[in-house]
Tab-separated table of C-alpha atoms in Angstrom:
chain	number	residue	atom	x	y	z
A	1	UNK	CA	-0.104	-0.176	-0.087
A	2	UNK	CA	1.437	3.613	-1.004
A	3	UNK	CA	0.924	5.371	2.386
A	4	UNK	CA	1.196	8.967	2.163
A	5	UNK	CA	2.184	11.137	5.447
A	6	UNK	CA	0.571	14.414	5.780
A	7	UNK	CA	2.342	16.481	8.553
A	8	UNK	CA	0.338	19.026	10.670
A	9	UNK	CA	1.228	21.928	12.927
A	10	UNK	CA	4.304	23.932	10.478
A	11	UNK	CA	2.055	25.028	7.550
A	12	UNK	CA	-1.206	23.271	8.043
A	13	UNK	CA	-3.223	23.197	11.160
A	14	UNK	CA	-5.189	20.557	12.155
A	15	UNK	CA	-8.857	22.029	12.439
A	16	UNK	CA	-10.718	18.762	11.197
A	17	UNK	CA	-9.315	16.111	13.569
A	18	UNK	CA	-9.511	12.250	12.477
A	19	UNK	CA	-13.123	10.957	12.841
A	20	UNK	CA	-13.227	7.002	12.977
A	21	UNK	CA	-17.064	7.245	12.968
A	22	UNK	CA	-16.817	9.199	9.574
A	23	UNK	CA	-14.298	7.109	8.265
A	24	UNK	CA	-16.290	4.352	8.887
A	25	UNK	CA	-19.429	5.592	7.511
A	26	UNK	CA	-17.212	6.494	4.206
A	27	UNK	CA	-16.265	2.822	4.083
A	28	UNK	CA	-19.420	1.614	5.020
A	29	UNK	CA	-20.854	3.545	1.640
A	30	UNK	CA	-18.070	2.222	-0.365
A	31	UNK	CA	-18.625	-1.651	0.624
A	32	UNK	CA	-22.262	-1.419	0.071
A	33	UNK	CA	-21.890	0.414	-3.154
A	34	UNK	CA	-19.177	-2.343	-4.197
A	35	UNK	CA	-21.632	-4.906	-3.455
A	36	UNK	CA	-24.692	-3.549	-5.049
A	37	UNK	CA	-22.946	-2.860	-8.422
A	38	UNK	CA	-21.647	-4.923	-11.210
A	39	UNK	CA	-18.611	-4.319	-13.339
A	40	UNK	CA	-19.488	-4.104	-16.896
A	41	UNK	CA	-19.208	-1.635	-19.916
A	42	UNK	CA	-20.442	1.639	-18.234
A	43	UNK	CA	-19.487	0.900	-14.786
A	44	UNK	CA	-15.543	0.527	-14.376
A	45	UNK	CA	-15.240	0.720	-10.495
A	46	UNK	CA	-14.548	-2.368	-8.330
A	47	UNK	CA	-18.154	-4.290	-7.804
A	48	UNK	CA	-18.466	-7.685	-6.346
A	49	UNK	CA	-20.701	-8.558	-9.284
A	50	UNK	CA	-19.793	-8.580	-13.058
A	51	UNK	CA	-21.652	-8.082	-16.197
A	52	UNK	CA	-20.887	-11.373	-18.401
A	53	UNK	CA	-22.172	-11.402	-21.882
A	54	UNK	CA	-21.589	-14.061	-24.699
A	55	UNK	CA	-22.654	-13.332	-28.448
A	56	UNK	CA	-23.221	-17.037	-28.754
A	57	UNK	CA	-26.342	-19.311	-29.252
A	58	UNK	CA	-27.779	-20.330	-25.776
A	59	UNK	CA	-26.335	-23.980	-25.730
A	60	UNK	CA	-22.857	-22.397	-26.493
A	61	UNK	CA	-23.346	-19.538	-24.125
A	62	UNK	CA	-24.305	-22.168	-21.179
A	63	UNK	CA	-21.158	-24.095	-21.816
A	64	UNK	CA	-18.760	-21.083	-21.728
A	65	UNK	CA	-21.079	-20.111	-18.446
A	66	UNK	CA	-19.847	-23.510	-16.953
A	67	UNK	CA	-16.172	-22.288	-17.022
A	68	UNK	CA	-17.038	-19.180	-14.939
A	69	UNK	CA	-18.633	-21.461	-12.479
A	70	UNK	CA	-15.513	-23.591	-12.035
A	71	UNK	CA	-13.520	-20.418	-11.765
A	72	UNK	CA	-15.969	-19.884	-8.564
A	73	UNK	CA	-18.252	-17.458	-9.722
A	74	UNK	CA	-22.110	-17.724	-9.098
A	75	UNK	CA	-25.007	-16.871	-11.028
A	76	UNK	CA	-26.926	-13.857	-9.594
A	77	UNK	CA	-29.420	-13.536	-12.744
A	78	UNK	CA	-29.553	-14.230	-16.205
A	79	UNK	CA	-31.601	-13.182	-19.370
A	80	UNK	CA	-31.081	-14.369	-23.390
A	81	UNK	CA	-31.879	-11.161	-25.813
A	82	UNK	CA	-31.850	-12.052	-29.282
A	83	UNK	CA	-28.398	-13.539	-29.966
A	84	UNK	CA	-26.704	-12.069	-26.543
A	85	UNK	CA	-26.369	-14.336	-23.470
A	86	UNK	CA	-26.216	-12.079	-20.451
A	87	UNK	CA	-25.757	-13.133	-16.784
A	88	UNK	CA	-24.404	-11.178	-13.859
A	89	UNK	CA	-22.097	-13.184	-11.948
A	90	UNK	CA	-20.861	-12.730	-8.261
A	91	UNK	CA	-16.849	-12.887	-8.145
A	92	UNK	CA	-15.334	-15.682	-5.746
A	93	UNK	CA	-15.336	-14.732	-2.155
A	94	UNK	CA	-11.583	-14.851	-1.978
A	95	UNK	CA	-11.415	-12.095	-4.675
A	96	UNK	CA	-14.028	-10.227	-3.085
A	97	UNK	CA	-12.219	-10.019	0.607
A	98	UNK	CA	-9.187	-8.947	-1.160
A	99	UNK	CA	-10.837	-6.179	-3.335
A	100	UNK	CA	-12.775	-5.001	0.085
A	101	UNK	CA	-9.504	-4.533	1.710
A	102	UNK	CA	-7.902	-3.083	-0.843
A	103	UNK	CA	-11.228	-0.712	-1.183
A	104	UNK	CA	-10.875	0.219	2.475
A	105	UNK	CA	-7.127	1.128	2.252
A	106	UNK	CA	-7.892	3.236	-0.755
A	107	UNK	CA	-10.677	4.668	1.430
A	108	UNK	CA	-8.645	5.548	3.861
A	109	UNK	CA	-6.073	7.226	2.097
A	110	UNK	CA	-8.595	9.320	0.135
A	111	UNK	CA	-10.182	10.271	3.474
A	112	UNK	CA	-6.629	11.329	5.081
A	113	UNK	CA	-6.249	13.074	1.812
A	114	UNK	CA	-9.515	14.904	1.711
A	115	UNK	CA	-9.125	15.763	5.610
A	116	UNK	CA	-5.762	17.178	4.504
A	117	UNK	CA	-6.857	19.394	1.888
A	118	UNK	CA	-9.802	20.522	4.116
A	119	UNK	CA	-7.414	21.600	6.883
A	120	UNK	CA	-5.091	23.329	4.340
A	121	UNK	CA	-8.029	25.374	3.033
A	122	UNK	CA	-9.198	26.115	6.674
A	123	UNK	CA	-5.687	27.046	7.699
A	124	UNK	CA	-5.585	29.218	4.670
A	125	UNK	CA	-9.295	31.067	5.269
A	126	UNK	CA	-8.135	31.508	9.123
A	127	UNK	CA	-4.735	33.151	8.127
A	128	UNK	CA	-6.629	35.218	5.702
A	129	UNK	CA	-9.009	36.339	8.417
A	130	UNK	CA	-6.067	37.179	10.871
A	131	UNK	CA	-4.504	39.253	8.307
A	132	UNK	CA	-7.931	41.037	7.438
A	133	UNK	CA	-8.641	41.893	11.253
A	134	UNK	CA	-4.988	43.060	11.721
A	135	UNK	CA	-5.115	45.454	8.847
A	136	UNK	CA	-8.452	46.751	9.994
A	137	UNK	CA	-6.706	47.323	13.571
A	138	UNK	CA	-3.763	49.254	11.623
A	139	UNK	CA	-6.333	51.187	9.677
A	140	UNK	CA	-8.110	52.257	12.532
A	141	UNK	CA	-5.027	53.131	14.703
A	142	UNK	CA	-3.793	55.119	11.534
A	143	UNK	CA	-7.364	56.705	11.263
A	144	UNK	CA	-7.573	57.441	14.951
A	145	UNK	CA	-4.087	59.161	14.654
A	146	UNK	CA	-4.672	61.246	11.857
A	147	UNK	CA	-8.008	62.495	13.634
A	148	UNK	CA	-5.491	63.460	16.686
A	149	UNK	CA	-3.176	64.953	14.424
A	150	UNK	CA	-6.131	67.072	12.511
A	151	UNK	CA	-7.627	67.959	16.088
A	152	UNK	CA	-4.098	69.174	16.994
A	153	UNK	CA	-3.727	70.954	14.236
A	154	UNK	CA	-7.052	72.496	14.177
A	155	UNK	CA	-6.517	73.400	18.220
A	156	UNK	CA	-2.997	75.162	17.007
A	157	UNK	CA	-4.829	76.831	13.808
A	158	UNK	CA	-7.502	78.280	16.660
A	159	UNK	CA	-4.837	79.256	19.042
A	160	UNK	CA	-3.273	80.971	16.176
A	161	UNK	CA	-6.416	82.494	14.760
A	162	UNK	CA	-7.419	83.748	18.333
A	163	UNK	CA	-3.916	85.135	18.932
A	164	UNK	CA	-4.366	86.965	15.613
A	165	UNK	CA	-7.491	88.631	16.743
A	166	UNK	CA	-6.085	89.359	19.961
A	167	UNK	CA	-3.105	91.163	18.141
A	168	UNK	CA	-5.262	92.988	15.895
A	169	UNK	CA	-7.745	94.057	18.911
A	170	UNK	CA	-4.470	95.464	20.916
A	171	UNK	CA	-3.135	97.086	17.409
A	172	UNK	CA	-6.366	98.586	16.999
A	173	UNK	CA	-6.682	99.756	20.941
A	174	UNK	CA	-3.061	101.302	20.154
A	175	UNK	CA	-4.227	103.106	16.826
A	176	UNK	CA	-7.164	104.140	18.446
A	177	UNK	CA	-4.911	105.620	21.477
A	178	UNK	CA	-2.629	107.420	18.968
A	179	UNK	CA	-5.556	108.964	17.279
A	180	UNK	CA	-7.010	110.126	20.537
A	181	UNK	CA	-3.973	111.376	21.754
A	182	UNK	CA	-3.187	113.077	18.720
A	183	UNK	CA	-6.559	114.625	18.383
A	184	UNK	CA	-7.059	115.505	22.080
A	185	UNK	CA	-4.364	117.954	22.411
A	186	UNK	CA	-5.647	121.342	22.294
A	187	UNK	CA	-4.897	123.003	18.834
A	188	UNK	CA	-3.020	125.916	20.084
A	189	UNK	CA	-0.475	123.750	22.055
A	190	UNK	CA	1.385	122.760	18.998
């Protein structure tokens, strides 16, 4: 059996743990399908039954069918259509047991591969979510910093404007005082 090891912890986190019940259910479904189906022209997957077709007259087809019985095949059903004798034969128990072992091993390998792929996809999704959250926090901090900077700039601008207004008032008062002083002197005193 070709066994592939899937390592978790370095690049892939094991979000979906091995579930023996899930694996057993998959194996049960594959075994049920194996027992229900027959290999033939249209069904190539392993199956406990095979579609046997003989394009000979009935008496010659039955002689050929006896050869299959000697190999251990048993008859499930049969029909004769025009010139074709068709039968569904069940494989010998020894062959079925061997194929079921192989089917179980393949199902286990497929389950481990599928589980690893699901874990890899979930790991990528979780990393993406984490990065998105980090970016949003950084953007929020940057926006808050910009607001604080803008508030500080606004406060500085307001203070400068207030200082200018106060200076203008002082200048205005000084100009008025000069005017009052200049015009309040008596005309004959100069």
